[in-house]
Coordinates of C-alpha atoms in Angstrom, one line a residue:
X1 CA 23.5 -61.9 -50.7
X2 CA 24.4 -64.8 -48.6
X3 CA 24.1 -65.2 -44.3
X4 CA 26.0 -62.7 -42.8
X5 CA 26.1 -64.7 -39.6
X6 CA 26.6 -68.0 -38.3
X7 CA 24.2 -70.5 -36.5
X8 CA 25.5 -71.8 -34.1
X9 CA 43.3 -79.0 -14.8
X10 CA 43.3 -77.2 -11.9
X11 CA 44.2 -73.3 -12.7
X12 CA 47.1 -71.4 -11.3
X13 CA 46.3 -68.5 -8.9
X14 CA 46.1 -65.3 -11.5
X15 CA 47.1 -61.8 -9.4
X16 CA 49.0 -63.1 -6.4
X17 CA 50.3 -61.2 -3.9
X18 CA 50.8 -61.7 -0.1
X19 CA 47.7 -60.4 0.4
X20 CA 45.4 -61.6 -2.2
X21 CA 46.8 -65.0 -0.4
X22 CA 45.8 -63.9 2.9
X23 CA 42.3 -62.7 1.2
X24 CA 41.9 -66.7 -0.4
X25 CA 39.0 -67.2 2.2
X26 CA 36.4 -65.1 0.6
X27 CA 33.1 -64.4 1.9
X28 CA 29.9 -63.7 0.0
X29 CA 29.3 -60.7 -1.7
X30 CA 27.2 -58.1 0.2
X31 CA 25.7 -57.1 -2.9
X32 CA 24.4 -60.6 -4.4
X33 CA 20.6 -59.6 -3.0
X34 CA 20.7 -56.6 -4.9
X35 CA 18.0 -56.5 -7.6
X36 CA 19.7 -57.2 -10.8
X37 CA 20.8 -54.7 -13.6
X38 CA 19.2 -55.5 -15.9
X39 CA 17.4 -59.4 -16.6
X40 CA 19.3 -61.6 -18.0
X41 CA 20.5 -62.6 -21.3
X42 CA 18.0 -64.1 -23.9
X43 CA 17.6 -68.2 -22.6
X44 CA 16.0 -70.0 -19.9
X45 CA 19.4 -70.1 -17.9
X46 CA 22.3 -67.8 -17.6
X47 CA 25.6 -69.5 -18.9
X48 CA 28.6 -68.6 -17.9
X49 CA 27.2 -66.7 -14.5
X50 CA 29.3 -64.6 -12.1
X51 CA 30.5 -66.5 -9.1
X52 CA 32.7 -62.9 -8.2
X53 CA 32.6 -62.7 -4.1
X54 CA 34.0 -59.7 -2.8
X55 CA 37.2 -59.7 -0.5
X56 CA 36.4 -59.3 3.2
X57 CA 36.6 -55.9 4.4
X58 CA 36.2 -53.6 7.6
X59 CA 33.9 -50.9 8.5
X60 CA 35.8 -48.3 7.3
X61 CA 35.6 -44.1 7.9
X62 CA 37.9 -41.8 5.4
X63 CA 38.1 -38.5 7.0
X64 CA 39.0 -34.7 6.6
X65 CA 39.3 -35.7 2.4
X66 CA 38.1 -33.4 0.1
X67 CA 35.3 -35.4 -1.6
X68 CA 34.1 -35.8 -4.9
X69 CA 31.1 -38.0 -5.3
X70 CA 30.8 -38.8 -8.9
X71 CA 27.6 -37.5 -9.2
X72 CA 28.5 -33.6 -9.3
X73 CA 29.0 -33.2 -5.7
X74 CA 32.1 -31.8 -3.5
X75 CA 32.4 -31.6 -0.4
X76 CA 35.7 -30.3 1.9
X77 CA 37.0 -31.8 4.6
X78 CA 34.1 -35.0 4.5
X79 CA 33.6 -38.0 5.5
X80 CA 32.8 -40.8 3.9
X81 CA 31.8 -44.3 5.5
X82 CA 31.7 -47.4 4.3
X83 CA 30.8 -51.8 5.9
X84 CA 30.2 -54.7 4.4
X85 CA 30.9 -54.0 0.5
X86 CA 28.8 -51.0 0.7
X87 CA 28.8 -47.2 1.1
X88 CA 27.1 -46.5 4.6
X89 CA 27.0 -42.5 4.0
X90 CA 29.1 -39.6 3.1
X91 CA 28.8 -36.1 4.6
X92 CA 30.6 -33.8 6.4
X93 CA 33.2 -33.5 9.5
X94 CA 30.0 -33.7 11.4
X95 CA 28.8 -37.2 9.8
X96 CA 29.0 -39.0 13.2
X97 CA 31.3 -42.4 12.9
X98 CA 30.0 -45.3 14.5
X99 CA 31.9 -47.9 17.0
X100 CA 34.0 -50.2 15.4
X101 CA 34.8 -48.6 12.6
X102 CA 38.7 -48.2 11.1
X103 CA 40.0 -44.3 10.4
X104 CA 41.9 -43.3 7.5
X105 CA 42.8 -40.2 7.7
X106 CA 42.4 -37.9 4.7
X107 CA 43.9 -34.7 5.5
X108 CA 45.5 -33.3 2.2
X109 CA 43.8 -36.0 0.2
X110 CA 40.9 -36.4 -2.4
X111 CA 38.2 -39.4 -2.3
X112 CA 36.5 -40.4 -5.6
X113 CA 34.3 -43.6 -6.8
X114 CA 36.3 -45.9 -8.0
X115 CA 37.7 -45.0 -11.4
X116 CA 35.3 -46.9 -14.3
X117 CA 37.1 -47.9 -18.1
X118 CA 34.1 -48.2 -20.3
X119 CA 36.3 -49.2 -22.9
X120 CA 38.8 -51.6 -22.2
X121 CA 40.6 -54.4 -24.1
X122 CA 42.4 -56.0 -21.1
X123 CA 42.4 -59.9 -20.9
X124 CA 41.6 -59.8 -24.5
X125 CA 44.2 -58.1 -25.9
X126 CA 46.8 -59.0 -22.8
X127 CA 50.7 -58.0 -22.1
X128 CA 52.8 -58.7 -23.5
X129 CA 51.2 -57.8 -26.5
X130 CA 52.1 -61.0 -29.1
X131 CA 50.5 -63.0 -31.7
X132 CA 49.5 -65.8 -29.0
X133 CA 47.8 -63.7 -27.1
X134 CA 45.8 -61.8 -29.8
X135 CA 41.9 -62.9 -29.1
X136 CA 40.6 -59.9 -29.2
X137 CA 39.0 -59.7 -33.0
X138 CA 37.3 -62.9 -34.6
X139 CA 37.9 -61.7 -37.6
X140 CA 36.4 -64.3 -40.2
X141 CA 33.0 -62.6 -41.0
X142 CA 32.0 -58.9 -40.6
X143 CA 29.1 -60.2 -38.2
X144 CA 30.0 -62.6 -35.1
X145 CA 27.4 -61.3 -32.3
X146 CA 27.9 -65.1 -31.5
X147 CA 31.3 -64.5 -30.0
X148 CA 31.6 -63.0 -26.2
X149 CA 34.8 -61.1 -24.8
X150 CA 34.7 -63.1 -21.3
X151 CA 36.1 -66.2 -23.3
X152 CA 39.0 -64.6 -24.2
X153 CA 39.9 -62.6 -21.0
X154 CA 43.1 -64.1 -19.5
X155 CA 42.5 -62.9 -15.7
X156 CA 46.7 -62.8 -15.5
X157 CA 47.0 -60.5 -17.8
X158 CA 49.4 -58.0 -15.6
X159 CA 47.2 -54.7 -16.9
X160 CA 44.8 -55.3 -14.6
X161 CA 47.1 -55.1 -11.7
X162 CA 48.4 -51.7 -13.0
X163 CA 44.9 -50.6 -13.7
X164 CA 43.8 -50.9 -10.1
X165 CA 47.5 -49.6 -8.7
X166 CA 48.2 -47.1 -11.4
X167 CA 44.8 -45.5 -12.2
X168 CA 42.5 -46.6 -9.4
X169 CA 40.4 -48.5 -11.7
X170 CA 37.7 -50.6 -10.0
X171 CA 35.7 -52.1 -13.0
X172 CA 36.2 -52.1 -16.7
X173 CA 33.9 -53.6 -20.0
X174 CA 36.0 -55.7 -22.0
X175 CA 34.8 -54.8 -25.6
X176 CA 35.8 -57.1 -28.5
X177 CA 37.6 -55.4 -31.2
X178 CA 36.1 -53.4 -33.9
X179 CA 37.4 -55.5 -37.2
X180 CA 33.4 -56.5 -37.6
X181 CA 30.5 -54.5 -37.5
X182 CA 28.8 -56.7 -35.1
X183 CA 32.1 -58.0 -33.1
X184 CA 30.3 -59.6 -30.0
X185 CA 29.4 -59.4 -26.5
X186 CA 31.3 -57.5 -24.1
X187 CA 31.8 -58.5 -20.6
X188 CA 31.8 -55.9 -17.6
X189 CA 34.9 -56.9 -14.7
X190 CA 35.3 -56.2 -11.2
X191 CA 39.2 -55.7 -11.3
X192 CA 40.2 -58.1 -8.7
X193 CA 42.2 -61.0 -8.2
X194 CA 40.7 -64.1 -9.7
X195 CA 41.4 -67.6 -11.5
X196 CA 38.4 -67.4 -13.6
X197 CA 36.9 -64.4 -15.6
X198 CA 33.8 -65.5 -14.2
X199 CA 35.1 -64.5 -10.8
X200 CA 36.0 -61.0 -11.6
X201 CA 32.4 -60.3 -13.5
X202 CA 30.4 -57.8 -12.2
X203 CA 27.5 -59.5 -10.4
X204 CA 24.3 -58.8 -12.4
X205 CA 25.8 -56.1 -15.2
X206 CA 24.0 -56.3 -18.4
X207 CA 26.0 -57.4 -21.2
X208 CA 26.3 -55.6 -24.4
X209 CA 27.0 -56.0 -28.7
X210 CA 29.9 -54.0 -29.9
X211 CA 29.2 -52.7 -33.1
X212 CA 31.8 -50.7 -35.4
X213 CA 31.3 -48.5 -38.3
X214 CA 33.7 -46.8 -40.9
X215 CA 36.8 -47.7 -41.8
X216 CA 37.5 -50.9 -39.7
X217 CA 35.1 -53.1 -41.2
X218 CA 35.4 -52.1 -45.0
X219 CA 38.7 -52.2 -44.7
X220 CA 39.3 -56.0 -43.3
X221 CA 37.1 -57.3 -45.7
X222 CA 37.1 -55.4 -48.3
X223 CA 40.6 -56.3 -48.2
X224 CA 39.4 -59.8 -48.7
X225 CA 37.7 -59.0 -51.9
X226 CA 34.2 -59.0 -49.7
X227 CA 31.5 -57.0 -48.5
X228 CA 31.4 -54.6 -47.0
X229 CA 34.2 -52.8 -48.5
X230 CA 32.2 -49.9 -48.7
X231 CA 30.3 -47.6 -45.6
X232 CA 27.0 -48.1 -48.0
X233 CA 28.0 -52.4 -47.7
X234 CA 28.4 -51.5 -44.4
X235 CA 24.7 -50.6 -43.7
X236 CA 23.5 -53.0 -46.2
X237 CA 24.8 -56.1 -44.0
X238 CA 23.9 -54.6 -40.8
X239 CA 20.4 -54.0 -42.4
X240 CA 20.4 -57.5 -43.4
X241 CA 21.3 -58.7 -40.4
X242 CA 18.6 -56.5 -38.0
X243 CA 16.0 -58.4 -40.5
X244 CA 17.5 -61.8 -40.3
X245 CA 16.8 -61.0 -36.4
X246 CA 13.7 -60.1 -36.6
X247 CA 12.4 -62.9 -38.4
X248 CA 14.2 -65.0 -35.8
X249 CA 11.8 -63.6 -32.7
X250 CA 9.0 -64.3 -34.6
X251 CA 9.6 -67.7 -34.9
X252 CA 7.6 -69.5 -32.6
X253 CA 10.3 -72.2 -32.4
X254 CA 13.5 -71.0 -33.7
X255 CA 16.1 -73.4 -34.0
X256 CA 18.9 -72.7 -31.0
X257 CA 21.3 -69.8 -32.7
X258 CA 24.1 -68.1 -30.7
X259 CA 24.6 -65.1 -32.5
X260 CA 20.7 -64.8 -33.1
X261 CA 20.2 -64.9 -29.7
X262 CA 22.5 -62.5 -28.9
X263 CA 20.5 -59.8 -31.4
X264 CA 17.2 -60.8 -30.0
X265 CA 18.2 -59.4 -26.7
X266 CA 19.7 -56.3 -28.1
X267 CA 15.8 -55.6 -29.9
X268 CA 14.2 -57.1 -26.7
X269 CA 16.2 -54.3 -24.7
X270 CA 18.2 -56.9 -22.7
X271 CA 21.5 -56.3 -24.4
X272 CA 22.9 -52.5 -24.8
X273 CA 24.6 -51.2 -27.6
X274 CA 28.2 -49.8 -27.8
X275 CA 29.1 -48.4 -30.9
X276 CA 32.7 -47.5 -32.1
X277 CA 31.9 -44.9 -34.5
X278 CA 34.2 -41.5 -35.3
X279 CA 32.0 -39.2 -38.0
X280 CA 29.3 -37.6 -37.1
X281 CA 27.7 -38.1 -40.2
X282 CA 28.2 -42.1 -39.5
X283 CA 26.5 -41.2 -36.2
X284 CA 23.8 -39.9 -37.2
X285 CA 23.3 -42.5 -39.5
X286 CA 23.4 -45.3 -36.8
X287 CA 20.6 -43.4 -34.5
X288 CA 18.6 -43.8 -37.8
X289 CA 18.8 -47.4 -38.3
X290 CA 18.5 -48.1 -34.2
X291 CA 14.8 -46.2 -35.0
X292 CA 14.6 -48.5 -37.9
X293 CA 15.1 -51.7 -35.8
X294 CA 13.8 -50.6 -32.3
X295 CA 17.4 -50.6 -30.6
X296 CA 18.9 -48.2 -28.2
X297 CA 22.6 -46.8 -28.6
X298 CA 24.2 -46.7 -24.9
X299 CA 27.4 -44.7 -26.1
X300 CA 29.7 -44.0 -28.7
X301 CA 32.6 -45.1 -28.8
X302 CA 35.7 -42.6 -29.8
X303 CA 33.4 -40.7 -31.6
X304 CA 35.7 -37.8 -32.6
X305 CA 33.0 -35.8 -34.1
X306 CA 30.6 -35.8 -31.5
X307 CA 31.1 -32.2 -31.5
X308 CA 29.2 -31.7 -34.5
X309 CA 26.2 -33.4 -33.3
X310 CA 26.3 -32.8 -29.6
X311 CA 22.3 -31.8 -29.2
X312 CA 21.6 -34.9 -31.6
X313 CA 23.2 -37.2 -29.1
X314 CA 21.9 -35.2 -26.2
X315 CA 18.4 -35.4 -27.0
X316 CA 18.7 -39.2 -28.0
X317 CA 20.6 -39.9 -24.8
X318 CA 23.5 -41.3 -26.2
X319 CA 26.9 -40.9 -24.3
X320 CA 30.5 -40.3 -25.7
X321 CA 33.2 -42.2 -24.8
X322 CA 36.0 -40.4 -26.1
X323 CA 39.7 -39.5 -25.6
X324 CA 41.4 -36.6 -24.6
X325 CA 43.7 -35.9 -27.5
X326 CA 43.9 -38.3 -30.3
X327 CA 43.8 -37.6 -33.5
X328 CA 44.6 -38.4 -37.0
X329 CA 45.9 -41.6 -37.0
X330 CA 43.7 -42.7 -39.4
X331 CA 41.2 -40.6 -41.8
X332 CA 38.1 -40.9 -40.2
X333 CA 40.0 -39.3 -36.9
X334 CA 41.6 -36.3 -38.4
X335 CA 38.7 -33.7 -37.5
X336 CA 38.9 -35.0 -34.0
X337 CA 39.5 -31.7 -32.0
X338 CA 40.5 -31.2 -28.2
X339 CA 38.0 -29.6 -27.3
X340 CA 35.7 -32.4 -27.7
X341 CA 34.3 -33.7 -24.5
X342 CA 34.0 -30.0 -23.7
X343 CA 31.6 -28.9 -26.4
X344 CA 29.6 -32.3 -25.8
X345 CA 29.4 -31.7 -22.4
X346 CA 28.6 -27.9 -23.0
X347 CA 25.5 -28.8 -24.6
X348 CA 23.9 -31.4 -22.2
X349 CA 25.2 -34.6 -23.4
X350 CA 27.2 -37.8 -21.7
X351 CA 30.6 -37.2 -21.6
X352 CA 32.3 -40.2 -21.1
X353 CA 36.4 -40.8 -20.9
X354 CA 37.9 -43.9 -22.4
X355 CA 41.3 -45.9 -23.0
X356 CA 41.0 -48.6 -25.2
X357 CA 44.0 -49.2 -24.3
X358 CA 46.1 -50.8 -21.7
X359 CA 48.7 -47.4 -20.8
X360 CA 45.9 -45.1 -21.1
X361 CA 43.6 -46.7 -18.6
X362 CA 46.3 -46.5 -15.8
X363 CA 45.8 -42.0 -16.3
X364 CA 41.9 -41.3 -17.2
X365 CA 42.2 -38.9 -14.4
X366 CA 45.1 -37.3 -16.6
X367 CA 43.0 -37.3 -19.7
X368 CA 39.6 -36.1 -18.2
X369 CA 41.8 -33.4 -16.8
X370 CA 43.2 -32.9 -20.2
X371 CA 40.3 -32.2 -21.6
X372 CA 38.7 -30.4 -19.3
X373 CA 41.9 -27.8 -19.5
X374 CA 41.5 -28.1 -23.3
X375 CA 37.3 -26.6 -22.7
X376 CA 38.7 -24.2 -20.2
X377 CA 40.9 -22.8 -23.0
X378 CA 38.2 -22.1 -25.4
X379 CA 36.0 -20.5 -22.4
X380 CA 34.1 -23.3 -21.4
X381 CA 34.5 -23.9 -17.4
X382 CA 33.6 -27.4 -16.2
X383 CA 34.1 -27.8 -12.3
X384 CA 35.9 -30.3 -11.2
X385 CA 33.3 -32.5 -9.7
X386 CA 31.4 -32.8 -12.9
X387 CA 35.0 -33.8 -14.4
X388 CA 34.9 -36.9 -11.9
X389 CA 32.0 -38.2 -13.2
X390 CA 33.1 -38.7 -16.9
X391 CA 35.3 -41.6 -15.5
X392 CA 33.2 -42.8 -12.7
X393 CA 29.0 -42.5 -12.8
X394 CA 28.4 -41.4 -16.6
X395 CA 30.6 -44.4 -17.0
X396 CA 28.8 -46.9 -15.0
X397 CA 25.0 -45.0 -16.3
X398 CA 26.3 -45.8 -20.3
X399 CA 27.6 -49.7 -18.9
X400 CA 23.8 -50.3 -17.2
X401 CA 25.8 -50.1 -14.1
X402 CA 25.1 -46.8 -12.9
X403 CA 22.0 -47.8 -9.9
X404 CA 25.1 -50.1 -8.1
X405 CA 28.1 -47.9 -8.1
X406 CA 30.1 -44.8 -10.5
X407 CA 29.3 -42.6 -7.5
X408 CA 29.8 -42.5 -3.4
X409 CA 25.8 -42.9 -2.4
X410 CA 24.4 -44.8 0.2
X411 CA 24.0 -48.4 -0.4
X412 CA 26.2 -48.7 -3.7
X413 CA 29.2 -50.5 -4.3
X414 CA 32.0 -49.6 -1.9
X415 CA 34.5 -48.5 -4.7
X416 CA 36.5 -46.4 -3.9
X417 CA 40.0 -44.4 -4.4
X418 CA 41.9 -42.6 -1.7
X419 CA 44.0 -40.0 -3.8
X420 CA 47.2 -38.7 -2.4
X421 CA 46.5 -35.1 -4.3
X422 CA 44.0 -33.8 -6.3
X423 CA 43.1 -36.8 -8.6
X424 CA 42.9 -33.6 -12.1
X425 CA 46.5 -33.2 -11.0
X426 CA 49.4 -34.7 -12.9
X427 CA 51.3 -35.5 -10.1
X428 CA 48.2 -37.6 -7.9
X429 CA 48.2 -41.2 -7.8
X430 CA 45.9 -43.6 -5.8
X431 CA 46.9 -44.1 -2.0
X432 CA 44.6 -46.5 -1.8
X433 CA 41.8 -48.4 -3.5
X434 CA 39.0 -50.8 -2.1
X435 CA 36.7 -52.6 -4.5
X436 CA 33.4 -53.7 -2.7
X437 CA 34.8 -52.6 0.8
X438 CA 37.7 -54.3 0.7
X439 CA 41.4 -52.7 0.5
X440 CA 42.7 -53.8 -3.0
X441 CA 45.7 -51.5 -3.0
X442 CA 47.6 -49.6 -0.5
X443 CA 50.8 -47.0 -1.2
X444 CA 52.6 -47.7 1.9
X445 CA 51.8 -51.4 2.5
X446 CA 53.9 -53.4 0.2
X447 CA 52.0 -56.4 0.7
X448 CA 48.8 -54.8 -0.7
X449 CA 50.6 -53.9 -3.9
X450 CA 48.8 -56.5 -6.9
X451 CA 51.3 -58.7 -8.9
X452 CA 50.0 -61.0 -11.4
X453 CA 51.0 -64.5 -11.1
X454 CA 52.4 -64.0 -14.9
X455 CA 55.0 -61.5 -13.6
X456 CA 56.1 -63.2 -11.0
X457 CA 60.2 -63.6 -10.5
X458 CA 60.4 -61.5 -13.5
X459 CA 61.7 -57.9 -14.5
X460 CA 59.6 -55.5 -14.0
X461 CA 57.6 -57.5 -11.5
X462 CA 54.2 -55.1 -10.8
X463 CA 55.3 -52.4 -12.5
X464 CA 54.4 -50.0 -9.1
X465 CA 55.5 -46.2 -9.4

């Protein structure tokens, strides 16, 4: 069987608003000495590096919130402090404020970490949704590791801006599509305004290889008459393609390939794995080539079935990332149950809520709450807290974020969402959001409400509730 894979003006101003203009005169971000995620990716130099700076902020105090940290943790009537892009501390009314630093009052209000979409197509897949802007599948051979999601993203894509205003979304992985079995790297976003991807990516965030099994693949090219058309030709060219890998690190002087390079730092741990994968049998079939190859599987991704294999996926630390409620649009989804995250999480394993897609990622507080009301129904009570962190920290932890921010810690990221209700409530949306310390989106200011430059002077214009 043949090579599965292959060798190798000035721009406008992207999410304007009055204050995004105001904000032009960035400063560096507090958090570019922090040690790095993970190293970077295979190569001497890093190509196509972050240049994101956060937005200046002010010491900041939220007080009398009810507090949920990410990490499990409430606390009632808190406080939570934060200066120079970072979280100073977080306790209660007694947490003493220093001099200088701004009050927002919380009364009546919930705080959580800033709201994390591990699975996201924004940029790629942009609004409006049309042909032209389609660049979310390079669909041409069922393996293009070679390809990255960043060189797609359109930073004006207006989702973003209702991400960040809607659902209190502070960073996102932009995952290719799942037409291949290897579909490329994904690239993990600070959602804030910028005229290059490179300045919304997240300052030292591993990247990782979207993979897809089932019906996807076989079906694209099977469709063409090619393999795989089947789950077995499935395996067989992934197989293939592990040992074409292999054979590439052991050269002692390989010739430069792009997609090779990308699997060599998946098997040399530098790259993580997210896998979009709905039967558990397919599942369980995965974790048995990753021990064939030496790879790790971060998480899962809508993995319907997870249910049936909970303690597998538990003991091999692999996350979910699933939905709330969807089901059986396709064969391989119609065992998908409601109760889902609930029985994963019942057993010990990563529980992580998703969108993949660009409505659904402006409400994961709605589905996490969904689902949680769908484990409650079958007698399994998760507390709220816990709830939080299946959209903030187990996010971040199954991204190679999680040391940096997905909870409200000292010296993290300054994310952070000011809810005006409880955030498991249908009727809560985000006050306010500020993404490294610095105010993103505000309620009541109309001139800290995000409008992408795209949208501007039309109908519509920043779709803000």
């Amino acid at each position: 069987m043949g090579r599965h894979v292959k060798k190798g003006g000035p721009v406008a101003l992207l999410l304007a608003t009055a204050a995004s203009l105001a904000l032009a005169g960035c400063t560096s971000a507090s958090g570019s000495d922090r040690p790095a995620v993970a190293a970077a990716p295979v190569g001497a130099e890093e190509p196509y590096a972050s240049t994101y700076e956060r937005y200046p902020g002010v010491p900041t105090a939220i007080v009398g919130a009810t507090i949920y940290d990410g990490a499990g943790g409430m606390i009632e009537n808190g406080t939570v402090l934060f200066a120079d892009g970072e979280v100073v501390g977080i306790g209660g009314a007694d947490l003493a404020i220093p001099a200088g630093y701004t009050r927002v009052d919380g009364t009546g209000r919930f705080v959580t970490p800033g709201i994390i979409d591990i699975h996201s197509h924004l940029g790629d897949y942009p609004t409006p949704s049309v042909d032209a802007h389609s660049d979310g599948n390079e669909a041409t051979d069922p393996t293009t590791p070679e390809v990255w999601a960043e060189h797609s993203v359109w930073p004006q894509d207006p989702g973003f801006s209702r991400a960040l205003a809607n659902g209190g979304i502070t960073s996102l992985q932009i995952l290719p599509g799942s037409a291949n079995l290897m579909g490329g790297r994904s690239v993990t976003l600070k959602n804030v305004p910028s005229r290059t991807v490179q300045g919304m990516k997240f300052p030292g965030a591993p990247y990782s290889l979207k993979m897809a099994c089932g019906e996807n693949p076989k079906r694209v090219y099977g469709g063409r008459n090619r393999m795989p058309s089947t789950r077995m030709g499935n395996f067989a060219v992934n197989r293939e393609t592990w040992i074409e890998a292999q054979e590439y690190m052991a050269e002692e002087e390989p010739d430069r390939d792009l997609a090779m390079e990308t699997l060599a730092g998946v098997l040399s741990g530098e790259i993580m794995i997210q896998n979009h994968c709905y039967r558990a049998d397919e599942m369980a079939l995965v974790l048995s080539m990753a021990d064939e190859f030496g790879y790790r599987v971060s998480a899962f991704h809508h993995a319907v079935e997870s249910y049936k294999i909970a303690d597998m996926l538990r003991d091999n630390e692999v996350c979910s990332a699933v939905w709330a409620d969807w089901y059986g649009f396709k064969m391989e989804a119609y065992d998908a149950i409601p109760e889902n995250a609930a029985l994963i999480h019942n057993q010990g394993a990563c529980v992580v809520i998703h969108s993949d897609d660009e409505n659904g990622i402006q409400r994961l507080n709605q589905e996490a709450a969904k689902a949680q009301a769908d484990g409650r129904r079958m007698g399994i009570d998760i507390a709220d807290a816990d709830v939080i962190g299946w959209i903030t920290l187990n996010a971040a932890r199954a991204m190679g974020i999680g040391d940096v921010t997905g909870s409200l810690e000292a010296g993290k990221m300054a994310d952070v969402v000011l809810w005006n209700g409880d955030p498991l409530s249908i009727y809560s949306r985000p006050e306010m959001v500020w993404i490294d310390g610095a105010v993103m989106y505000d309620m009541n200011d109309p001139q800290m409400r995000p409008v992408s430059d795209f949208e501007l002077g039309q109908p519509g214009e920043g779709d803000v509730k």
